[in-house]
mmCIF file of C-alpha atoms in Angstrom:
data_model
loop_
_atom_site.group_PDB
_atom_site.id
_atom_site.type_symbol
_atom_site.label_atom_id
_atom_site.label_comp_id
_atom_site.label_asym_id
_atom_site.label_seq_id
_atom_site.Cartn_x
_atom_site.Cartn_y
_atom_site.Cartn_z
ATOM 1 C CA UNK A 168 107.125 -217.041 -131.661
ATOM 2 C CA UNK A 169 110.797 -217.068 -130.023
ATOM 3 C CA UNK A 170 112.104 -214.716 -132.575
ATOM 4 C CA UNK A 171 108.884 -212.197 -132.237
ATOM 5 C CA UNK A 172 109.399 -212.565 -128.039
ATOM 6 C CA UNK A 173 112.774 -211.658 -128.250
ATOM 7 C CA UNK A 174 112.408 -208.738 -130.852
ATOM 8 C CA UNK A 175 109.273 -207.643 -128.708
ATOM 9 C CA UNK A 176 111.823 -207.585 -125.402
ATOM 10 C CA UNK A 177 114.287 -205.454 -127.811
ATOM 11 C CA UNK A 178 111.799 -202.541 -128.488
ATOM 12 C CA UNK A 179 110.687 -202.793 -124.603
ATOM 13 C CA UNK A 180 114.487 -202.251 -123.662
ATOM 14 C CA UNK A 181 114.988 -199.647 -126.074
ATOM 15 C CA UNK A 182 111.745 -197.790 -125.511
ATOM 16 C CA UNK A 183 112.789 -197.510 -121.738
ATOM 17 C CA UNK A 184 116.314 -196.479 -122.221
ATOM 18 C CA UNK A 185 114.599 -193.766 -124.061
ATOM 19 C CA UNK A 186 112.644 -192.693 -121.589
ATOM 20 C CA UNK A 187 115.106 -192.730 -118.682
ATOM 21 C CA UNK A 188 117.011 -190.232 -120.607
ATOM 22 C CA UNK A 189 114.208 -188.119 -121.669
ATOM 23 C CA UNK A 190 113.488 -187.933 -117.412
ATOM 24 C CA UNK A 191 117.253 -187.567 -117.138
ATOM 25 C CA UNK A 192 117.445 -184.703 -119.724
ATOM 26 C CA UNK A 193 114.342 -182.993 -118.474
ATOM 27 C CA UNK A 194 115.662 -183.114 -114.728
ATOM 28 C CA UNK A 195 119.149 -181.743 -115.469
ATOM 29 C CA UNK A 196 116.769 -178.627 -117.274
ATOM 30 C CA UNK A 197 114.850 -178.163 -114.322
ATOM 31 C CA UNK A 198 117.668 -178.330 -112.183
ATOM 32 C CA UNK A 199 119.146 -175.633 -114.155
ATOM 33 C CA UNK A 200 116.311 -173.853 -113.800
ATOM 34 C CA UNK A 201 113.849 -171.203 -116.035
ATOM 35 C CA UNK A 202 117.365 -170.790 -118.437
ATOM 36 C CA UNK A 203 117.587 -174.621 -119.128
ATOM 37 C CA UNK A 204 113.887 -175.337 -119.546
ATOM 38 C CA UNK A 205 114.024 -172.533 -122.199
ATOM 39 C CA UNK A 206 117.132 -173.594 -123.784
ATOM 40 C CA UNK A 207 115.084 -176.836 -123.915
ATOM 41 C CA UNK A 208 111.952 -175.579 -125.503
ATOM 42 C CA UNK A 209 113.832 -173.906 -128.360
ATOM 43 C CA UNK A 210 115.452 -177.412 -129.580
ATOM 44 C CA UNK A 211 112.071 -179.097 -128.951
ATOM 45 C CA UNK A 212 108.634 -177.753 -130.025
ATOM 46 C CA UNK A 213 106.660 -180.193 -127.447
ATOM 47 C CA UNK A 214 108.337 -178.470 -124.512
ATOM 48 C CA UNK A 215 107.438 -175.135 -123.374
ATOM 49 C CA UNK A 216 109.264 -172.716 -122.543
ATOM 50 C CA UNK A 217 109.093 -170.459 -119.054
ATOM 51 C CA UNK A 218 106.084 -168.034 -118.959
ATOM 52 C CA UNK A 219 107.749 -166.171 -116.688
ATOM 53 C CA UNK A 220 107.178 -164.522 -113.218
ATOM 54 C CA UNK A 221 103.162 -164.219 -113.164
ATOM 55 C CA UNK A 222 101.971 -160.532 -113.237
ATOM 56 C CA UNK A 223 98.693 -158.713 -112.878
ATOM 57 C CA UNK A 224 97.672 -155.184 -114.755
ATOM 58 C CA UNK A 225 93.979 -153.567 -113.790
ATOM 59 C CA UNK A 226 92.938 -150.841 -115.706
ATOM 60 C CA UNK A 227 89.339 -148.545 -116.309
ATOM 61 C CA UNK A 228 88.422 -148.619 -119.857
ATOM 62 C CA UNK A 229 85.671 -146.372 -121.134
ATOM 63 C CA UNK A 230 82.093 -146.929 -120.891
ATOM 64 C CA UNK A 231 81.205 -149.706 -123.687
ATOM 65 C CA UNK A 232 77.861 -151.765 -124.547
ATOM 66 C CA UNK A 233 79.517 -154.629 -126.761
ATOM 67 C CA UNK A 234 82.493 -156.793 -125.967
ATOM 68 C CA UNK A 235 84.201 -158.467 -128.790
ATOM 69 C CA UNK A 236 86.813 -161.534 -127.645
ATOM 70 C CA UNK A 237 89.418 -162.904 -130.421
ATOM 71 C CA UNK A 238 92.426 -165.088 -129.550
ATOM 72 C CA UNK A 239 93.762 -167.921 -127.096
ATOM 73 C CA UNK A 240 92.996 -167.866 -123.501
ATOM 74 C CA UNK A 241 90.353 -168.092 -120.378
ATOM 75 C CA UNK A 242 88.172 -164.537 -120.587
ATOM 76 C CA UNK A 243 85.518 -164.223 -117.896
ATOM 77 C CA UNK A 244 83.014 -161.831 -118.009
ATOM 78 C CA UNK A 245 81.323 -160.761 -114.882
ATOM 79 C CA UNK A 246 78.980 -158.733 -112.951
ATOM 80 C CA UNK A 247 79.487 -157.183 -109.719
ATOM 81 C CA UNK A 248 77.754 -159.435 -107.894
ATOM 82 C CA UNK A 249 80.898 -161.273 -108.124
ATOM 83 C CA UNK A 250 83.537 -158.876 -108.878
ATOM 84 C CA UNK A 251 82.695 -157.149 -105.221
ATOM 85 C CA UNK A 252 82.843 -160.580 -103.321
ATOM 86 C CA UNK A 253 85.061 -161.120 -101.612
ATOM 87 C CA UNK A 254 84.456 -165.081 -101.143
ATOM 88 C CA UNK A 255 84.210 -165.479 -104.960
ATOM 89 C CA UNK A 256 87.608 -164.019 -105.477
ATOM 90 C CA UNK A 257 89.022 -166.093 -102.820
ATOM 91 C CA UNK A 258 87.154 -169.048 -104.148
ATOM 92 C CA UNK A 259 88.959 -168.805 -107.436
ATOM 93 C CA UNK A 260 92.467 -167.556 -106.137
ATOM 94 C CA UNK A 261 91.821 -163.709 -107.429
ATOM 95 C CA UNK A 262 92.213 -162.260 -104.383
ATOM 96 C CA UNK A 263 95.660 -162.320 -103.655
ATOM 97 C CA UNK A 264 95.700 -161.680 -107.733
ATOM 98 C CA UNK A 265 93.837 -158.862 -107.828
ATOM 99 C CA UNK A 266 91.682 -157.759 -104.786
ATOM 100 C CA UNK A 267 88.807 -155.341 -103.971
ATOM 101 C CA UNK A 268 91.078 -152.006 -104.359
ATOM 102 C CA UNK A 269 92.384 -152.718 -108.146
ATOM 103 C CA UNK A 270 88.560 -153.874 -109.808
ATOM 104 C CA UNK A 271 85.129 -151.842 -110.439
ATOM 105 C CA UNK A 272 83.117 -151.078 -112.899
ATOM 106 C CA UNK A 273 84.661 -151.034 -115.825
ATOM 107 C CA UNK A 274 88.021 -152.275 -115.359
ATOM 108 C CA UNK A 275 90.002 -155.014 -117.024
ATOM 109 C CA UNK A 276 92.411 -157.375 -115.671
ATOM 110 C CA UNK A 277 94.748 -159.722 -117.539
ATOM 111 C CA UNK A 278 96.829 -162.191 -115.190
ATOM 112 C CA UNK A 279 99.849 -163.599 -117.238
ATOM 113 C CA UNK A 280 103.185 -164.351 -116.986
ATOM 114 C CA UNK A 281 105.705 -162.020 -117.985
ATOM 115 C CA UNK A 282 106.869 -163.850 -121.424
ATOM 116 C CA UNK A 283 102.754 -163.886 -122.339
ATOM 117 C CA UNK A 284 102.416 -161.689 -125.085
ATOM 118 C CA UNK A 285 99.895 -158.904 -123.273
ATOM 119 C CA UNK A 286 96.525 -159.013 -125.145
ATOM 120 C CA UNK A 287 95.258 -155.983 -126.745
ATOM 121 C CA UNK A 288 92.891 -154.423 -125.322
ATOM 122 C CA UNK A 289 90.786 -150.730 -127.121
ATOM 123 C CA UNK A 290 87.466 -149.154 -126.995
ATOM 124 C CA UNK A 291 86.171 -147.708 -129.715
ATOM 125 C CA UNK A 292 82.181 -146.708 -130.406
ATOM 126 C CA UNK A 293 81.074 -148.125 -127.434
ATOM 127 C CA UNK A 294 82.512 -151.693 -128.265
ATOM 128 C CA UNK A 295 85.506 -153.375 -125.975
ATOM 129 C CA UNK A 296 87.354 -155.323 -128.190
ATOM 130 C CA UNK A 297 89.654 -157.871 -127.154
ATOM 131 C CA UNK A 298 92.850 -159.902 -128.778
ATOM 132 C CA UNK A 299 94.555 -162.011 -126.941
ATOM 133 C CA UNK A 300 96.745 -163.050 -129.802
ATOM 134 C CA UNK A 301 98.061 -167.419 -130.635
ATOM 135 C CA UNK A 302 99.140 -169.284 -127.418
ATOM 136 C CA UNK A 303 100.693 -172.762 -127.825
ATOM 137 C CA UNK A 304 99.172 -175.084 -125.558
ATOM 138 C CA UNK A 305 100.465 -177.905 -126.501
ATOM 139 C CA UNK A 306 103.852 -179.718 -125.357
ATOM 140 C CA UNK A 307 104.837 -180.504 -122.149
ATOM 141 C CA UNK A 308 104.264 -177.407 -119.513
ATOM 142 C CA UNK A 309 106.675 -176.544 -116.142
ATOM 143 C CA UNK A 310 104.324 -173.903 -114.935
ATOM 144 C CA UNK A 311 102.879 -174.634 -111.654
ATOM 145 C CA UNK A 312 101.106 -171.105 -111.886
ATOM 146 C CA UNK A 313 98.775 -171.045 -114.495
ATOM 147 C CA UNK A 314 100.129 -168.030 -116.269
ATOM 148 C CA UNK A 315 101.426 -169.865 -119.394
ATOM 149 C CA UNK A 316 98.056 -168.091 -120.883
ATOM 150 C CA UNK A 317 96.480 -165.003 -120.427
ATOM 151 C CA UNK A 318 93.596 -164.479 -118.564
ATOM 152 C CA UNK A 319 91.489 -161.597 -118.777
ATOM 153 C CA UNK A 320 88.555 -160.322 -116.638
ATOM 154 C CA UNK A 321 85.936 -158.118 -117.434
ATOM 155 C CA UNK A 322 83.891 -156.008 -114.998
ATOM 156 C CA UNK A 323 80.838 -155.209 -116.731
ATOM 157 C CA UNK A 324 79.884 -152.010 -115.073
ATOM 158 C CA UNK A 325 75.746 -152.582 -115.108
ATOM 159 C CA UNK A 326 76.064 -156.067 -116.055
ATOM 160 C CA UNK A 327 74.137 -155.473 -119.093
ATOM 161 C CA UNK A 328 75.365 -156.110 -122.781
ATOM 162 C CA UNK A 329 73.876 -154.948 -125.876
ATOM 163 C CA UNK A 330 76.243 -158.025 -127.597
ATOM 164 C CA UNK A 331 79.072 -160.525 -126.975
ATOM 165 C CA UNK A 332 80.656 -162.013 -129.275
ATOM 166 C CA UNK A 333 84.017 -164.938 -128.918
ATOM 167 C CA UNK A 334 86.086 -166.835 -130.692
ATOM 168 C CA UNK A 335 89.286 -168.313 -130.921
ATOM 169 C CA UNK A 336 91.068 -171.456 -130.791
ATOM 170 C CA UNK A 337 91.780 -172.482 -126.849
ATOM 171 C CA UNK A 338 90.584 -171.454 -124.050
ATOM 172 C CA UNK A 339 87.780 -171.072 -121.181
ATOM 173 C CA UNK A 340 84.958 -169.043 -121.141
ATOM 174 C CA UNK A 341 82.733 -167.417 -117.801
ATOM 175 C CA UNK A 342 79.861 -165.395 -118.148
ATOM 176 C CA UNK A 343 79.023 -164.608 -114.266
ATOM 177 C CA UNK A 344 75.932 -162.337 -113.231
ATOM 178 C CA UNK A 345 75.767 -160.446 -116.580
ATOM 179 C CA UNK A 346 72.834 -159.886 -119.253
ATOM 180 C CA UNK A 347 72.755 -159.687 -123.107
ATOM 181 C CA UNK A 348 70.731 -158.949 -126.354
ATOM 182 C CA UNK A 349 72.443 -161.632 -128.064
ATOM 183 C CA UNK A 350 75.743 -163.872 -127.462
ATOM 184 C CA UNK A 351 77.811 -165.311 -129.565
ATOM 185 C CA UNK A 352 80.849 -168.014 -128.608
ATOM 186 C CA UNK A 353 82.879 -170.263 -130.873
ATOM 187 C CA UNK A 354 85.623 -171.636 -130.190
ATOM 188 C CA UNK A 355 88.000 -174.981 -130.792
ATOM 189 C CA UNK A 356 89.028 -176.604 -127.533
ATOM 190 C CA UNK A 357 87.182 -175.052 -123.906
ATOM 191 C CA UNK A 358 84.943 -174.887 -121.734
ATOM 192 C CA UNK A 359 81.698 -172.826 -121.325
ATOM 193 C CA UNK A 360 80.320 -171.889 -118.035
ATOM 194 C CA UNK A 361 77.422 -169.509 -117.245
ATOM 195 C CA UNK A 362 75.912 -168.979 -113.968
ATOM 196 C CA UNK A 363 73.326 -166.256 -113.297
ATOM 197 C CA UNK A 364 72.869 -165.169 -116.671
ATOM 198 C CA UNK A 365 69.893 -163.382 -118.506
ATOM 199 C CA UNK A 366 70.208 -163.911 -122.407
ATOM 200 C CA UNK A 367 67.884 -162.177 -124.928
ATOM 201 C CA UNK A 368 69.547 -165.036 -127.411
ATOM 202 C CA UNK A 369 72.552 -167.137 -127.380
ATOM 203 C CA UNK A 370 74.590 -169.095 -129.559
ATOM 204 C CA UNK A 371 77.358 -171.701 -128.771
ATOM 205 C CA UNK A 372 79.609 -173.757 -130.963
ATOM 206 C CA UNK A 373 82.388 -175.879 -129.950
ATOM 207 C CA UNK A 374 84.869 -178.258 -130.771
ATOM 208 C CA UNK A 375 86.074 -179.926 -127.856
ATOM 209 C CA UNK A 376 84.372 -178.591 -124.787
ATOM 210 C CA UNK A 377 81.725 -179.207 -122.365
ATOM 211 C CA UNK A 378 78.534 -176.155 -121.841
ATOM 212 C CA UNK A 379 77.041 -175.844 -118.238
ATOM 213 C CA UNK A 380 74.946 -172.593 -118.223
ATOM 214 C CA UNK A 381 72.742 -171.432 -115.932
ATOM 215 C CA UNK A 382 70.323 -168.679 -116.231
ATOM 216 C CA UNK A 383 67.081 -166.585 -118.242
ATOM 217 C CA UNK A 384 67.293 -168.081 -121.741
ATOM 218 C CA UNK A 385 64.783 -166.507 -123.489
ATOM 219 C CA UNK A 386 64.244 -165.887 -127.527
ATOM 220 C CA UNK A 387 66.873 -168.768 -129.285
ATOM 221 C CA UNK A 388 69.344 -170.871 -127.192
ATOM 222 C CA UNK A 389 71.247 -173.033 -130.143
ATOM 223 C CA UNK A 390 74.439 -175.103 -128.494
ATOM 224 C CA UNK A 391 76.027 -177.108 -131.125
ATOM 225 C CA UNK A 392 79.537 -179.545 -130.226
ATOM 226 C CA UNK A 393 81.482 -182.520 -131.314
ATOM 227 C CA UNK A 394 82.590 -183.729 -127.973
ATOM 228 C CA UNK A 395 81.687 -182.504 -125.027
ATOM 229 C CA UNK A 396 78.176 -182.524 -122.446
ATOM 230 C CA UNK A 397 75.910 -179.782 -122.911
ATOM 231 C CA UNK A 398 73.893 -178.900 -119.332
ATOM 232 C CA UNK A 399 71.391 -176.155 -119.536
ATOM 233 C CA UNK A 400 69.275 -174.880 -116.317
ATOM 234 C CA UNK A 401 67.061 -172.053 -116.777
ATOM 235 C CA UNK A 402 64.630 -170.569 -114.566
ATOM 236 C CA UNK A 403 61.788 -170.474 -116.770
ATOM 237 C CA UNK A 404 59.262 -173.274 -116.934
ATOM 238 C CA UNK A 405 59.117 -176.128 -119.362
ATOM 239 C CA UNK A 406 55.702 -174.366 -121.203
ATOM 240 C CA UNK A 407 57.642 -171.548 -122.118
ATOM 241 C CA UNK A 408 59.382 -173.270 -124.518
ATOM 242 C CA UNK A 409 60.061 -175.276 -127.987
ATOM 243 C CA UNK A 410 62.619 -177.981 -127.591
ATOM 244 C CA UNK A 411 64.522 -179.488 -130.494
ATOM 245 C CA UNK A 412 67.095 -181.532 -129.221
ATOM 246 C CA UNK A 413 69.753 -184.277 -130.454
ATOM 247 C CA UNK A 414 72.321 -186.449 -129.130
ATOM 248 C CA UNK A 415 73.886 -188.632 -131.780
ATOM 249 C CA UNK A 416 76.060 -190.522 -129.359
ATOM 250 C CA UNK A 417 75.052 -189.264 -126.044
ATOM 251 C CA UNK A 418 71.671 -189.337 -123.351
ATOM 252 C CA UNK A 419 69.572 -186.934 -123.229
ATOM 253 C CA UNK A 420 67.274 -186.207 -119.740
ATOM 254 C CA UNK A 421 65.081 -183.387 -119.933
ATOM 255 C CA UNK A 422 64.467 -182.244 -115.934
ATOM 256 C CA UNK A 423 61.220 -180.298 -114.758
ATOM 257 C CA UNK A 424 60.527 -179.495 -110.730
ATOM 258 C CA UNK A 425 58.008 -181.436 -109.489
ATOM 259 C CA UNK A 426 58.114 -184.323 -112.237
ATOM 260 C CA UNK A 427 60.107 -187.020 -112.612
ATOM 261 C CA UNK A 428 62.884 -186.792 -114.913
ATOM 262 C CA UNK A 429 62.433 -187.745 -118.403
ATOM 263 C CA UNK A 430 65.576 -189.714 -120.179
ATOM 264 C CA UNK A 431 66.549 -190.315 -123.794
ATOM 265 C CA UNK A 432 68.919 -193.277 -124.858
ATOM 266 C CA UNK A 433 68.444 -194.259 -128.701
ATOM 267 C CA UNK A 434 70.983 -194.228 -130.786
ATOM 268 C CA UNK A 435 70.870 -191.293 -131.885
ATOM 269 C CA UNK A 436 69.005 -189.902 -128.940
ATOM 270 C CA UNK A 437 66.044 -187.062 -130.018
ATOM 271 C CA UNK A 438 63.440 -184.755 -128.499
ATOM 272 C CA UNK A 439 61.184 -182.675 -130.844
ATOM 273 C CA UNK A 440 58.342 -180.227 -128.880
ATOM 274 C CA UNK A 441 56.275 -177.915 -129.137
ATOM 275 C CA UNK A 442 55.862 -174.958 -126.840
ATOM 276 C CA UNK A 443 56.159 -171.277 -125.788
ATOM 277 C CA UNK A 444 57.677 -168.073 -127.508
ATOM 278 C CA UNK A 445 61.182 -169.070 -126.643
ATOM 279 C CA UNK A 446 63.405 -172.115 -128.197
ATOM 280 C CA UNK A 447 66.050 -174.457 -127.017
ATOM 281 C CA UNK A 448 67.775 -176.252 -129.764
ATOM 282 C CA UNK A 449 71.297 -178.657 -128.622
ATOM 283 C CA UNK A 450 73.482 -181.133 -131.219
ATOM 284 C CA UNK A 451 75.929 -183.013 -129.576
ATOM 285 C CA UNK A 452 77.735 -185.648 -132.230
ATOM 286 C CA UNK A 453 79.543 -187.335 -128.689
ATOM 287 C CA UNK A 454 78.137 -186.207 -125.434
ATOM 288 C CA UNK A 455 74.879 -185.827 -122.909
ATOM 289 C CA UNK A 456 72.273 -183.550 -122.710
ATOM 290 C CA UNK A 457 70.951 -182.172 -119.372
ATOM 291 C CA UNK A 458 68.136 -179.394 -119.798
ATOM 292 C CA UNK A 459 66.551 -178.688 -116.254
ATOM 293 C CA UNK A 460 63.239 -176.265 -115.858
ATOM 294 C CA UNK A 461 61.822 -174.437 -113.237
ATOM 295 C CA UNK A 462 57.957 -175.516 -111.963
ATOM 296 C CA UNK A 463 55.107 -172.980 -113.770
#
């Protein structure tokens, strides 16, 4: 047991020595600035480099119906019931980004930093489509200002979408005051968020992510991820629709105005009903379900 104690204080010793002079070596790079953290990041792939100053570009594409979202990356998608307020750019640091006199109807902003590859951005038959391009996200970061990945806002000039469709491997996605025919999202690792929304159908599959969405939901809502919680609120009451629901490591409470809240903890958790023309179905293999309704 001696032997093993000493050998176990040996690896201890040499584990810290290590990291002393990893924290050395990184703090002589940071010292030197954006040149030595880059000079670091091309000998070691889980440091990353400088992003660069952050910068903003606004521009007014032509009138579209569709969006179509490829690549890495945060996209929000919004209607003008936040794009014009003021609080709601403050809230979320935009104004100072981009402010009242550089958005409207129609325009697109990307906020990056200067060494993020600019995403590509065309209109063509009425359809805005979107590549962001491959971000690394992984590694060890020394950007304080978020523009290591591009983010890019959409003003949807009517808030109304024929279709949206996203995918890609990283990033966050916000759908804010806007309307669709039918939605598409699927992506690897992020977040969904939807607040104010009116969907004519909707489909979202993740990876790792969580789903909060808030909104109309009307003809098929399917949400499908491997880890992550899935809440959905919708304004509609519980009568207007068929739930099919499953949690295979996860609760599951089903809320309704004016009732007391239902809640679902087998192993795996399920909920199979019956109702009205419209249809909520969630699988979640490790994470809760929340599904709130208004009162009839």
């Amino acid at each position: 047991m001696r032997a093993l104690s000493n050998l176990a204080k040996f690896f201890i010793i040499c584990a810290a020595v290590f990291f002393v002079g990893l924290v050395c070596a990184i703090a002589g790079a940071a010292g030197g600035g954006v040149g030595g953290i880059d000079k670091l990041a091309e000998k070691h792939d889980w440091i990353q480099g400088s992003p660069g100053e952050k910068c903003v570009t606004c521009r007014t594409v032509r009138e579209f119906h569709s969006i179509e979202a490829t690549g890495d990356g945060d996209l929000w998608i919004v209607g003008k019931d936040f794009y014009k307020n003021d609080r709601w750019l403050a809230d979320h640091d935009l104004q100072e980004q981009i402010g009242q006199d550089l958005i409207g109807p129609g325009s697109v902003c990307v906020i990056r930093g200067e060494n993020v590859e600019q995403p590509e951005i065309t209109v063509k038959n009425g359809v805005l489509t979107i590549n962001a391009g491959q971000h690394d996200f992984s590694g060890i970061s020394f950007d304080a200002s978020g523009a290591s990945w591009p983010k890019v806002i959409v003003c949807v000039p009517d808030g109304v979408l024929q279709s949206l469709t996203v995918s890609g491997q990283s990033g966050d996605i916000s759908c804010l005051g806007c309307a669709w025919d039918s939605a598409k999202i699927q992506m690897n690792s992020g977040d969904v968020d939807m607040e104010g929304v009116k969907s004519g159908g909707l489909v979202i599959d993740l990876d790792s992510g969580d789903a909060e969405i808030q909104g109309k939901f009307m003809a098929g809502t399917q949400i499908q991820t491997t880890s992550g919680d899935v809440e959905i609120d919708t304004v509609l009451p519980k009568t207007e629709y068929a739930l099919e629901l499953r949690a295979e490591a996860g609760d599951i409470t089903i809320k309704e105005r004016g009732k007391e809240d239902r809640e679902y903890d087998d192993v795996p958790a399920a909920v199979t009903e019956s109702g009205g023309p419209h249809r909520i179905a969630v699988m979640t293999s490790a994470g809760d379900q929340e599904v709130s309704f208004q009162a009839d």
